XYZ file of C-alpha atoms in Angstrom:
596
model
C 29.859 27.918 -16.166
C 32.870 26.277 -15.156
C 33.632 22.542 -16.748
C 34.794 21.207 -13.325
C 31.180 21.031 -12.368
C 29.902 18.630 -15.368
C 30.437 15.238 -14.520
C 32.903 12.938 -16.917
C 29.907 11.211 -18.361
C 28.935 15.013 -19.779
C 32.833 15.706 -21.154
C 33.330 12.832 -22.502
C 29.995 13.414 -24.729
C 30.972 16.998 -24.946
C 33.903 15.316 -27.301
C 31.785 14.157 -29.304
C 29.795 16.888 -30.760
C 29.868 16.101 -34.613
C 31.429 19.201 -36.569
C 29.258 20.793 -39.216
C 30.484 23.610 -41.666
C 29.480 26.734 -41.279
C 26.646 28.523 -42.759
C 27.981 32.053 -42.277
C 31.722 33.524 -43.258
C 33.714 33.367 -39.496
C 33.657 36.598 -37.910
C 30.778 37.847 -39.706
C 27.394 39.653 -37.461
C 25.167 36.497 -38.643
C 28.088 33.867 -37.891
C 28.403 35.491 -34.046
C 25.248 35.338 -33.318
C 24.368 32.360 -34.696
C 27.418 30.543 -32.115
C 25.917 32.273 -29.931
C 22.730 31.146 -30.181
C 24.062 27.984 -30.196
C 26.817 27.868 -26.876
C 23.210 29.769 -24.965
C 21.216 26.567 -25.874
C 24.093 23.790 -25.097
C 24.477 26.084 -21.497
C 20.886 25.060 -21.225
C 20.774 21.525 -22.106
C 23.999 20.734 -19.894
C 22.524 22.659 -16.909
C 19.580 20.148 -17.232
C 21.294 17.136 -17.423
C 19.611 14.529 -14.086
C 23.384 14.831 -12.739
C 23.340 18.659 -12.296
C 20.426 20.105 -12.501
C 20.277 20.290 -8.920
C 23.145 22.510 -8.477
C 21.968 24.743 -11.140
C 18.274 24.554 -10.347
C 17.653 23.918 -6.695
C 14.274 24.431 -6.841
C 13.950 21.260 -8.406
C 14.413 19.847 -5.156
C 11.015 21.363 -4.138
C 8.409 20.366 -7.163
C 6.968 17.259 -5.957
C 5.670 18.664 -2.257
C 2.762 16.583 -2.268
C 4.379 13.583 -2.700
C 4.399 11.123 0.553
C 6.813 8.545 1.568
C 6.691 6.275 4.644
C 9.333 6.370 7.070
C 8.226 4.596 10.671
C 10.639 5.370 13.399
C 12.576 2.580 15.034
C 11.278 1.910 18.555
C 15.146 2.788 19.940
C 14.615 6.172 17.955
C 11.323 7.131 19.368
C 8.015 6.011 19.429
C 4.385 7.732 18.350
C 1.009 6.391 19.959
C -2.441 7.126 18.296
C -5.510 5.997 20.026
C -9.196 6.442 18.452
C -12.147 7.879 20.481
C -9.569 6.880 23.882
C -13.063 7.989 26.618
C -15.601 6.044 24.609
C -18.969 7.210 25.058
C -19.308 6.692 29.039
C -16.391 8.636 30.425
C -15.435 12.379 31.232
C -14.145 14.640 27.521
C -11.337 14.948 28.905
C -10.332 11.537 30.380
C -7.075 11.198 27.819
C -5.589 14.663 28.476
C -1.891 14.327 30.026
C -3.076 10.475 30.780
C -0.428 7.902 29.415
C -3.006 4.734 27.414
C -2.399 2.641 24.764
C -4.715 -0.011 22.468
C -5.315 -3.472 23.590
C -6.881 -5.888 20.542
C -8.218 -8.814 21.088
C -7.691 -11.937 18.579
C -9.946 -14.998 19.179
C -7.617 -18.214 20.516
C -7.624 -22.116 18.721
C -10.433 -22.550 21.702
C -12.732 -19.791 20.513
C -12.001 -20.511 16.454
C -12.920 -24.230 17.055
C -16.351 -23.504 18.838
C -17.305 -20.544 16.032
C -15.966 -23.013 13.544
C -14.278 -19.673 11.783
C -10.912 -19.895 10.021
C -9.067 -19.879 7.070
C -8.865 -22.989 4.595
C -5.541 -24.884 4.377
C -4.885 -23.846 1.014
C -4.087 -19.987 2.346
C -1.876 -20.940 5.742
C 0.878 -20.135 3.526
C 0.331 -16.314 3.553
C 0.429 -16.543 7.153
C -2.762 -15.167 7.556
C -3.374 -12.740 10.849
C -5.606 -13.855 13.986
C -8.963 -13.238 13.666
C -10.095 -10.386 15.339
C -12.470 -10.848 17.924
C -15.866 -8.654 18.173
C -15.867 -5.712 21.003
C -18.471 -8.024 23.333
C -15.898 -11.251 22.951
C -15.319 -12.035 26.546
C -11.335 -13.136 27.985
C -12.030 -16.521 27.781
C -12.078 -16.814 24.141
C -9.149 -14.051 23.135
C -5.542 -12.961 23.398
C -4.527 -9.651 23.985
C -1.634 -7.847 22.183
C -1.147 -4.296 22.209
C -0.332 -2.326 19.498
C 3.059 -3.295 18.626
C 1.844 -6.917 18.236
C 2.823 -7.958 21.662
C 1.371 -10.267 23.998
C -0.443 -8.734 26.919
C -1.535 -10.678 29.929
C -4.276 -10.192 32.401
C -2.188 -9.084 34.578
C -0.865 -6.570 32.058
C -3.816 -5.271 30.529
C -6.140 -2.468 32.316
C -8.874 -4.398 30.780
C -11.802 -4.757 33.345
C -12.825 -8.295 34.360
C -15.826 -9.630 33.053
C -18.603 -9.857 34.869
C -20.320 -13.548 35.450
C -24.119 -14.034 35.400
C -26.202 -17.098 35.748
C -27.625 -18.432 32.745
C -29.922 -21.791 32.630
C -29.202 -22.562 28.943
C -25.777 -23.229 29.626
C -24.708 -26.628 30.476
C -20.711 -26.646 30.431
C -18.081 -25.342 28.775
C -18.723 -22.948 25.501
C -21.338 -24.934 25.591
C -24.122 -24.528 23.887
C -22.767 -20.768 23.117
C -18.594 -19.407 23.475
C -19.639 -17.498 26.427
C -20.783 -20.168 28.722
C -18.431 -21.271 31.390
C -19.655 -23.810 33.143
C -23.533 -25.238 34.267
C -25.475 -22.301 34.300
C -22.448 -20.411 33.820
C -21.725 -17.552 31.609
C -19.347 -14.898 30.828
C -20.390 -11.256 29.534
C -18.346 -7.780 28.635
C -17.890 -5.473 31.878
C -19.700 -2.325 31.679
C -16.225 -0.410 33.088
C -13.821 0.850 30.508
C -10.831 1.949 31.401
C -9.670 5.820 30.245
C -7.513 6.379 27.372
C -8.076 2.943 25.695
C -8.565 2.585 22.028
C -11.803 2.175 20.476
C -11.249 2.352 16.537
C -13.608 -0.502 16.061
C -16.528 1.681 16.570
C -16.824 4.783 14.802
C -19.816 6.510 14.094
C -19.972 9.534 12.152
C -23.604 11.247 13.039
C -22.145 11.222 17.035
C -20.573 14.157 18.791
C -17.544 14.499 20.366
C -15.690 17.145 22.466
C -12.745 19.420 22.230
C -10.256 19.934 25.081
C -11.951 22.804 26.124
C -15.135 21.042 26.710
C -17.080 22.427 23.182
C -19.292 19.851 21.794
C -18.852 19.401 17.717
C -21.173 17.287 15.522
C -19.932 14.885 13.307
C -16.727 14.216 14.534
C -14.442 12.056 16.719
C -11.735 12.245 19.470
C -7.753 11.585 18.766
C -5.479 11.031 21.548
C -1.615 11.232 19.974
C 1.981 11.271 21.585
C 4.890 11.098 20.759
C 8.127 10.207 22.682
C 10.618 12.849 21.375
C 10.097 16.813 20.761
C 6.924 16.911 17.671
C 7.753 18.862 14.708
C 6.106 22.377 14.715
C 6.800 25.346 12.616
C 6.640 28.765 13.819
C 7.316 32.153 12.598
C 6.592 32.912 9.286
C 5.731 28.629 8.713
C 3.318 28.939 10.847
C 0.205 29.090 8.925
C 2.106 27.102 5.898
C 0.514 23.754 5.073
C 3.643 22.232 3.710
C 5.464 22.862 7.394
C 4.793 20.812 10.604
C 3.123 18.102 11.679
C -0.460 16.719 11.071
C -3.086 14.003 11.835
C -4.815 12.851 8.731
C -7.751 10.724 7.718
C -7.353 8.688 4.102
C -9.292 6.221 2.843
C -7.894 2.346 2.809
C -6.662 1.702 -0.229
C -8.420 4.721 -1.963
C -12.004 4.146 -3.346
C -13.523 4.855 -6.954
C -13.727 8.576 -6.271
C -10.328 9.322 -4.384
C -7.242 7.725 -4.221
C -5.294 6.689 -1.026
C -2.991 9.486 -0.729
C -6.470 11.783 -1.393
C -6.669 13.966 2.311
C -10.054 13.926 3.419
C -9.718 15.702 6.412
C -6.736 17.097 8.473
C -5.806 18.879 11.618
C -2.575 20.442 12.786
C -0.817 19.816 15.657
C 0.438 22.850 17.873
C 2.243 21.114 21.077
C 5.644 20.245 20.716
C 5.967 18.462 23.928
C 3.409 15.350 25.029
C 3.768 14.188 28.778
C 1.309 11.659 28.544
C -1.381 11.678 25.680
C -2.467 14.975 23.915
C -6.432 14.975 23.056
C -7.691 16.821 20.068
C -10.860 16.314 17.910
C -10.999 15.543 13.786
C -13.921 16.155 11.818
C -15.685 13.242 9.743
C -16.769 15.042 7.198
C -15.925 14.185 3.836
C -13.063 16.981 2.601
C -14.832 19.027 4.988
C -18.236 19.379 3.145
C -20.616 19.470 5.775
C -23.230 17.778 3.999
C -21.186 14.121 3.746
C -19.915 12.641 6.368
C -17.860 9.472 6.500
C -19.542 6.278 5.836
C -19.303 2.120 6.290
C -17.669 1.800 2.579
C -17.242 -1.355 1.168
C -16.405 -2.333 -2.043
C -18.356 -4.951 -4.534
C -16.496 -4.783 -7.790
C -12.755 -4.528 -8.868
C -11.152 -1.760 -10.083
C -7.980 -0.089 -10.518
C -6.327 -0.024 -7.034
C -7.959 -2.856 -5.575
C -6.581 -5.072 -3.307
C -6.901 -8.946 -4.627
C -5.938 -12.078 -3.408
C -4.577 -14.956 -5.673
C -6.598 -17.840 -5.565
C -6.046 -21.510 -5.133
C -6.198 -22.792 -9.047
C -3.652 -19.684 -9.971
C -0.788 -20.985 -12.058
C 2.128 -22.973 -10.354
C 5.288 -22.819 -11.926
C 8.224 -25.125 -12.237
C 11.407 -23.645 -11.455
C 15.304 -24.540 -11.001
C 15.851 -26.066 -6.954
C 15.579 -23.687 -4.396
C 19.207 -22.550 -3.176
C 20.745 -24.616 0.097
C 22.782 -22.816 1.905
C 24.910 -25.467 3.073
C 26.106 -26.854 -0.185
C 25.554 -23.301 -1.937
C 23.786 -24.200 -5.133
C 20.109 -23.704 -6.115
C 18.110 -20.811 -7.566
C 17.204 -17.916 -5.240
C 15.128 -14.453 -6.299
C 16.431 -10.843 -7.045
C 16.455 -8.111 -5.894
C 16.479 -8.715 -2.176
C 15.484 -6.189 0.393
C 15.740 -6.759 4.179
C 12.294 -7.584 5.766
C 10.843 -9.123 2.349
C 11.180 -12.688 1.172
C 12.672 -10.919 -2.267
C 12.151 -11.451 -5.416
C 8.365 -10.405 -6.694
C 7.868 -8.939 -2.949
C 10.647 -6.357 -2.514
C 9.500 -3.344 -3.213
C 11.540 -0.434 -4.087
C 15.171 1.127 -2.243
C 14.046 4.690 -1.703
C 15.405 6.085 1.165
C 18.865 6.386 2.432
C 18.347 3.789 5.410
C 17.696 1.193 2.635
C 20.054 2.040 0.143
C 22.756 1.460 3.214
C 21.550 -1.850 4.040
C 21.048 -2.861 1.053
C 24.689 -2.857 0.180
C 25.447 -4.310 3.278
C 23.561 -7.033 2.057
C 25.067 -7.271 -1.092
C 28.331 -8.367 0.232
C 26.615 -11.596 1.387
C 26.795 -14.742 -0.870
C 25.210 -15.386 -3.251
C 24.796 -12.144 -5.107
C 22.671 -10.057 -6.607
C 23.327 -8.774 -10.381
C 23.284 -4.675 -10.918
C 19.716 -4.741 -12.067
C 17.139 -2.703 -13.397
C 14.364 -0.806 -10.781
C 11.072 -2.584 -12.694
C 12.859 -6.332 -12.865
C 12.342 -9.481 -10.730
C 14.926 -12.132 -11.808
C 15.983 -16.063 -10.677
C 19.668 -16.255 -9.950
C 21.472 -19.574 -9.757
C 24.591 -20.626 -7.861
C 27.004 -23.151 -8.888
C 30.324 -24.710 -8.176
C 32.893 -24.294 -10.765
C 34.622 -27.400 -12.364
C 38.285 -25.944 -12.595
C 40.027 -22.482 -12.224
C 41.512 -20.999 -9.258
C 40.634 -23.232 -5.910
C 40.145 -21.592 -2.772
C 40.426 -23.297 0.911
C 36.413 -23.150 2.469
C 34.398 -24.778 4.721
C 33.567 -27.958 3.305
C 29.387 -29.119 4.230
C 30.392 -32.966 3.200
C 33.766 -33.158 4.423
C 32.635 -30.894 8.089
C 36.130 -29.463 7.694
C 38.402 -26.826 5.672
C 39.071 -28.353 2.041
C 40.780 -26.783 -0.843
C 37.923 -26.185 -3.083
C 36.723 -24.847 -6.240
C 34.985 -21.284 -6.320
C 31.138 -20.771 -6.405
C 29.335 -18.305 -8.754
C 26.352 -16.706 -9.314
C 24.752 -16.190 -12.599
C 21.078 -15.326 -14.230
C 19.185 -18.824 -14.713
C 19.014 -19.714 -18.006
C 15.801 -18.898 -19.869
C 13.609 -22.046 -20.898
C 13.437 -23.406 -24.382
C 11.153 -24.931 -26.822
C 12.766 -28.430 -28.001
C 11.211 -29.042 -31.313
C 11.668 -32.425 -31.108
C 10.680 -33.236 -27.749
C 7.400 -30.881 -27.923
C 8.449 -29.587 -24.463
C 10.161 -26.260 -22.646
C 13.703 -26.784 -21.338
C 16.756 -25.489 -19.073
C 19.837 -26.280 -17.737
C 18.624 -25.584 -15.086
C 15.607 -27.615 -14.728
C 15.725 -31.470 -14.053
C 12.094 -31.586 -15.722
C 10.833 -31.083 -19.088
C 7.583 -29.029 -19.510
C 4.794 -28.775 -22.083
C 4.047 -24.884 -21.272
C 6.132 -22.040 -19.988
C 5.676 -19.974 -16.978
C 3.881 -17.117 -16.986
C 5.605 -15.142 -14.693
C 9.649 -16.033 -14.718
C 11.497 -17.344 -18.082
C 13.632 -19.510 -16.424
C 10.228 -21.768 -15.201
C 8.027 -23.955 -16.894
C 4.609 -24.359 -16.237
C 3.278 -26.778 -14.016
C 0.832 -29.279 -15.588
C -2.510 -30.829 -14.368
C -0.469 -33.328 -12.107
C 0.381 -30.394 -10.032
C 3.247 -31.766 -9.864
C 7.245 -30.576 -10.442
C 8.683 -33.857 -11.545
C 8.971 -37.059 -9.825
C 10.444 -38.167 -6.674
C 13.963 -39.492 -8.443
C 14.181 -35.894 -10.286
C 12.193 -32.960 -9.592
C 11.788 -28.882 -9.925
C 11.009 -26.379 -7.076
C 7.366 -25.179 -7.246
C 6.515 -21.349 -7.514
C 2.649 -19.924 -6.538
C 1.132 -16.283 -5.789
C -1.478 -18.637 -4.707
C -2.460 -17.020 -1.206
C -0.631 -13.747 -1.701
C -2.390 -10.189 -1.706
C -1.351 -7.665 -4.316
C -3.067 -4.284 -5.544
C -4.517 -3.986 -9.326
C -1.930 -1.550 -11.374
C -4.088 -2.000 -14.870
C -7.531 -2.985 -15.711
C -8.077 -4.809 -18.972
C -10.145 -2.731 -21.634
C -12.730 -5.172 -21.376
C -13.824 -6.284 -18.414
C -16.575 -8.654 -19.383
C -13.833 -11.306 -21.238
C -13.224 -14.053 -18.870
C -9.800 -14.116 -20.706
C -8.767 -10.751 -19.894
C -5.493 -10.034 -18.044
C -5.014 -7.947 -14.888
C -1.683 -6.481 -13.972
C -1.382 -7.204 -10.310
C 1.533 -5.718 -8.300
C 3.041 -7.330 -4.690
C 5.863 -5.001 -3.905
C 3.758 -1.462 -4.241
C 3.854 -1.269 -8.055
C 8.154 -2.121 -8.498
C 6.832 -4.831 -10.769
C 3.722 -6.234 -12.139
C 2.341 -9.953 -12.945
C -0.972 -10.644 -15.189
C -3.507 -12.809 -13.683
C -7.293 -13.752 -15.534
C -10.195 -13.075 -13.068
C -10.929 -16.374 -12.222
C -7.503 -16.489 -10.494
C -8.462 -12.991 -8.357
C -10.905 -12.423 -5.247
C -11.731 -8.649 -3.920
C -10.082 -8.024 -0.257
C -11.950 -5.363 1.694
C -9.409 -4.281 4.550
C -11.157 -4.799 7.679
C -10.625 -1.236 8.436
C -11.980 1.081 5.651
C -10.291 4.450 6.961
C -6.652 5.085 8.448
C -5.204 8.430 10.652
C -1.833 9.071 9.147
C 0.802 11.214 11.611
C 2.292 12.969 8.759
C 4.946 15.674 9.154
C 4.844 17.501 6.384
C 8.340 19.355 4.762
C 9.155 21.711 2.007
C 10.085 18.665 -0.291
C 7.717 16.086 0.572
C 4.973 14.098 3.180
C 6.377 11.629 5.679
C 4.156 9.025 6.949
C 5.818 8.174 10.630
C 2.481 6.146 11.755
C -0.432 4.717 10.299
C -3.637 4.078 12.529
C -6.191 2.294 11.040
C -9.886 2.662 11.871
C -12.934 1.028 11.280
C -16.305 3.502 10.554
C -19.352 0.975 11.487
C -22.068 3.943 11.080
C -24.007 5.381 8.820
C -23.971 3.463 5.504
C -23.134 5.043 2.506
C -25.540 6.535 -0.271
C -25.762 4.794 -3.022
C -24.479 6.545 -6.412
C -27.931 6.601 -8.659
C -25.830 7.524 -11.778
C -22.477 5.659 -11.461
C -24.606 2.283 -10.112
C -22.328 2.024 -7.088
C -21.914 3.076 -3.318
C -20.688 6.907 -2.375
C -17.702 6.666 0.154
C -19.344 8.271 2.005
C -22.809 10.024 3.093
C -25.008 12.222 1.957
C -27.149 14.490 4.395
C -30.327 15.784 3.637
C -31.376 18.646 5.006
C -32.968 17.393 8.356
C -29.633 16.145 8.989
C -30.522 11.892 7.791
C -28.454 9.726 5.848
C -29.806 10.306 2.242
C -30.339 6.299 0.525
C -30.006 7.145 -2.917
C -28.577 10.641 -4.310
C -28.762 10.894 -8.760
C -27.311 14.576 -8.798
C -30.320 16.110 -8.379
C -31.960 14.758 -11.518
C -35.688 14.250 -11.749
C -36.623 12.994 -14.853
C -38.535 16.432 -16.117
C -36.596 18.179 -19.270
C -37.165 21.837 -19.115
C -38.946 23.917 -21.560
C -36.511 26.396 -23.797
C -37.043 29.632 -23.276
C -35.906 32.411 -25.855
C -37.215 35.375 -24.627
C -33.840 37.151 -23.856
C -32.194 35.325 -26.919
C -31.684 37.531 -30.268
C -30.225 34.800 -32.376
C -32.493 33.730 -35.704
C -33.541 30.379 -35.403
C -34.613 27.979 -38.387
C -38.336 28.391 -39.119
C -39.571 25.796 -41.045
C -42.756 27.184 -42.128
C -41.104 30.749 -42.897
C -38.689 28.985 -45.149
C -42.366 26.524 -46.936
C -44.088 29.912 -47.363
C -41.154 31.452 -49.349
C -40.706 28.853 -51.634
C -44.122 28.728 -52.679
């Protein structure tokens, strides 16, 4: 092995190797093979090292082949559409075969939200909350349309068909006394017509039918129609048939579920076209891992548990932290690590992929600056303009001209502090003093029952996960104490915070299933596009043993949803039986008749 290959980290420790004396005289059988012994295993640990052991082993490269990553392709790259049962139940098989479709969702409008009287309290506009989606039967009076990218569609846009108007007597004007009404006697229903190749993943039903390409009809399945702009990845040749090369449609469960996790396949099929002029058709089974006697099921979640998605609630601790950074005078706190498309901070989650790691140092060439910091860390950085050193001629915010100036700099905010004598927590870097400390950053105190950061003459910038979502990383041991802390993660698990479960609500996704387009590589999964889907049909059976819902359900053998399944247990224990047995067995009256 050639020492130009180590790195200087490795030679410099290499220097360092204490020297010990010999056990053997030099030269002798026992000393020679004892160095050697000894140069073989320091080959070995060096040739390990994180910094080589890729040129030495590049298998390594190759161990974790079942792990995913997602990577969705910019829309100037190319594009991939997915579209759920795209002929419905009323038109041809083969309606979405070389047809070009898309998805068109419907969100109710103020209008519609004010007659329901549906919305979301004030307290939780700051998570920017989506629209709330309207019901299949919501009529265009009441919605907007966006496609699947998020963007507006109008009428005159959408192949939507118009909705039909019938007379009814109970209505007497506008929504009025129902949304659909239109006018005196007025009202508004759903068309009949659907137009071909349009997404349906609102309405899936596992105990229907569906139909291959070729016109075969399968039970317990559903149509896909997929495309994708640019050539699709398939393997050929001797990859062919290998699962870890090409590219697949796969069904996972939101968010995972007691039984499975996320990442947990439970059904898959591979593509075989590499070109799509319009959209390709093909069929996926519901079946649960392809057991034919579950099928998919309306899960829904009643409990937490480790995974679940939570959402902070109102009375969640508010903390008191340094001013928020102003750009135009360049002083105030501001969160690390930042991550394009994130607000920072707690919510960026890891730099994993080359694209990232490129614009994140493009970033970090931007003022103010982020310190070299560890992966698992959030931290609050502070800017500040020097009192003295070396001046430098800048844009002056007061002055609206060039000044000679001193420098700005960045540096960790400092970390509160009890004050013995004032019984409170205290910073530089906070204009208040506080009776508690934050739970969540060091360099905040705790906000106390005024709610308040200070006072209008000198106050503190306020810090919530009120109204943010996050996933469960760890579940206290017991989950009966009402004092208990859960770890709850909002950048995918980079970094944790503890919340009590008064401070947590379950959030079931509104779609309990999701088709990934995965293309699959000798090193890992990528996830290119996620389509989520919502099964409405059957409902689950419940788990007798566990106390809790199946995710999915069980058939009997007539082919019915099965309520209740307890392993097959029916309350009758068996009677031994020992007639092929030749062990000796204790006899109690053998061993009474002996004795006396």
């Amino acid at each position: 092995m050639s020492l130009s290959l180590l790195p200087s980290s490795l030679l410099l420790l290499l220097q360092f190797i204490p020297s010990t004396t010999p056990q053997y005289p030099p030269n002798s059988p026992k000393f020679e093979k004892t160095s050697e012994d000894g140069l073989t295993e320091l080959e070995e640990n060096i040739q390990k090292h994180p910094d080589v052991v890729e040129h030495f082993f590049p298998g390594s490269l190759f161990r974790n082949i079942d792990q995913y990553r997602t990577e969705i392709p910019k829309s100037q790259d190319f594009g991939i559409g997915l579209i759920i049962n795209p002929c419905g139940t009323t038109l041809p098989y083969d309606c979405c075969m070389g047809t070009f479709g898309d998805g068109e969702y419907a969100f109710l409008n103020d209008k519609a939200i004010d007659t329901y009287d549906v919305g979301y309290p004030e307290w939780r506009d700051m998570r920017s909350d989506f629209p709330i989606r309207a019901q299949e039967d919501e009529i265009v009076e009441n919605i907007n349309l966006v496609d699947a990218n998020g963007q507006s569609k109008t009428l005159l846009t959408s192949r939507r068909a118009d909705d039909e108007i019938v007379v009814d007597e109970e209505c007497v004007a506008m929504h009025n006394p129902h949304p659909q009404c239109l006018g005196f006697r007025k009202r508004a229903q759903v068309s009949s017509l659907m137009a071909p190749c349009t997404d349906n993943n609102q309405t899936v039903d596992s105990m229907s039918s569906c139909f291959t390409p070729e016109g075969e009809e399968l039970p317990h399945c559903m149509q896909v129609a997929y495309t994708q702009s640019s050539f699709i990845h398939i393997c050929e040749g001797e990859f062919a048939d290998n699962e870890h090369c090409g590219t697949f449609l796969e069904i996972h469960r939101t968010n995972g579920s007691p039984y499975d996790s996320e990442t947990t396949v439970i059904n898959s099929a591979k593509l075989t076209k590499r070109e799509a002029s319009g959209m390709v058709t093909t069929t996926m089974s519901l079946f649960y891992k392809g057991e034919e006697d579950k099928v998919l099921c309306n899960f829904k979640e009643t409990v937490l548990r480790l995974g679940s998605m939570v959402l902070i609630k109102k009375n969640a601790p508010v903390c008191c932290c340094p001013s928020n950074y102003n750009t135009l005078k360049k002083e105030g706190m501001y969160f690390c690590p930042r991550k394009a498309g994130t607000k920072n901070g707690a919510y960026a989650d890891t730099v994993d992929v080359l694209l990232e790691h490129l614009t994140n140092d493009e970033t970090q060439k931007n003022y103010p600056f982020c310190l070299t910091m560890e992966e698992h860390e959030d931290i609050l950085m502070c800017s500040k303009q020097s009192k003295g050193g070396f001046p430098v001629y800048a844009y002056s915010e007061d002055a609206k001209d060039l000044v000679v100036q001193s420098r700005f700099y960045t540096y960790q905010c400092d970390g509160v502090l009890y004050n013995e004598t004032t019984s409170a927590y205290q910073s530089n870097d906070l204009q208040v003093d506080y009776a508690s400390a934050c739970p969540f950053f060091e360099s905040c105190g705790l906000q106390p029952n005024t709610r308040l950061c200070g006072s209008a003459e000198k106050s503190d910038s306020s810090f919530t996960f009120a109204g943010e979502v996050g996933k469960i990383t760890r579940m206290p041991k017991i989950v009966a104490d009402q004092d208990a802390l859960y770890d709850v993660t909002f950048n995918n698990g980079r970094t944790f915070y503890q919340f009590k479960i008064k401070d947590l609500e379950l959030v079931e996704p509104k779609f309990n299933y999701e088709l990934w387009f995965v293309q699959r590589t000798p090193y890992d999964f990528v996830v290119q596009q996620r389509k989520p889907f919502l099964v409405v049909s059957p409902k689950c059976t419940y788990d007798g043993i566990n106390d809790q819902y199946f995710p999915f359900g069980f058939l009997n053998e007539g082919g019915a949803i099965m309520d209740t399944w307890d392993g097959g247990y029916t309350g009758n224990v068996p009677e031994p039986d020992y007639t092929n047995m030749t062990e000796t067995f204790y006899d109690d009256r053998r061993l009474k008749s002996e004795n006396e």
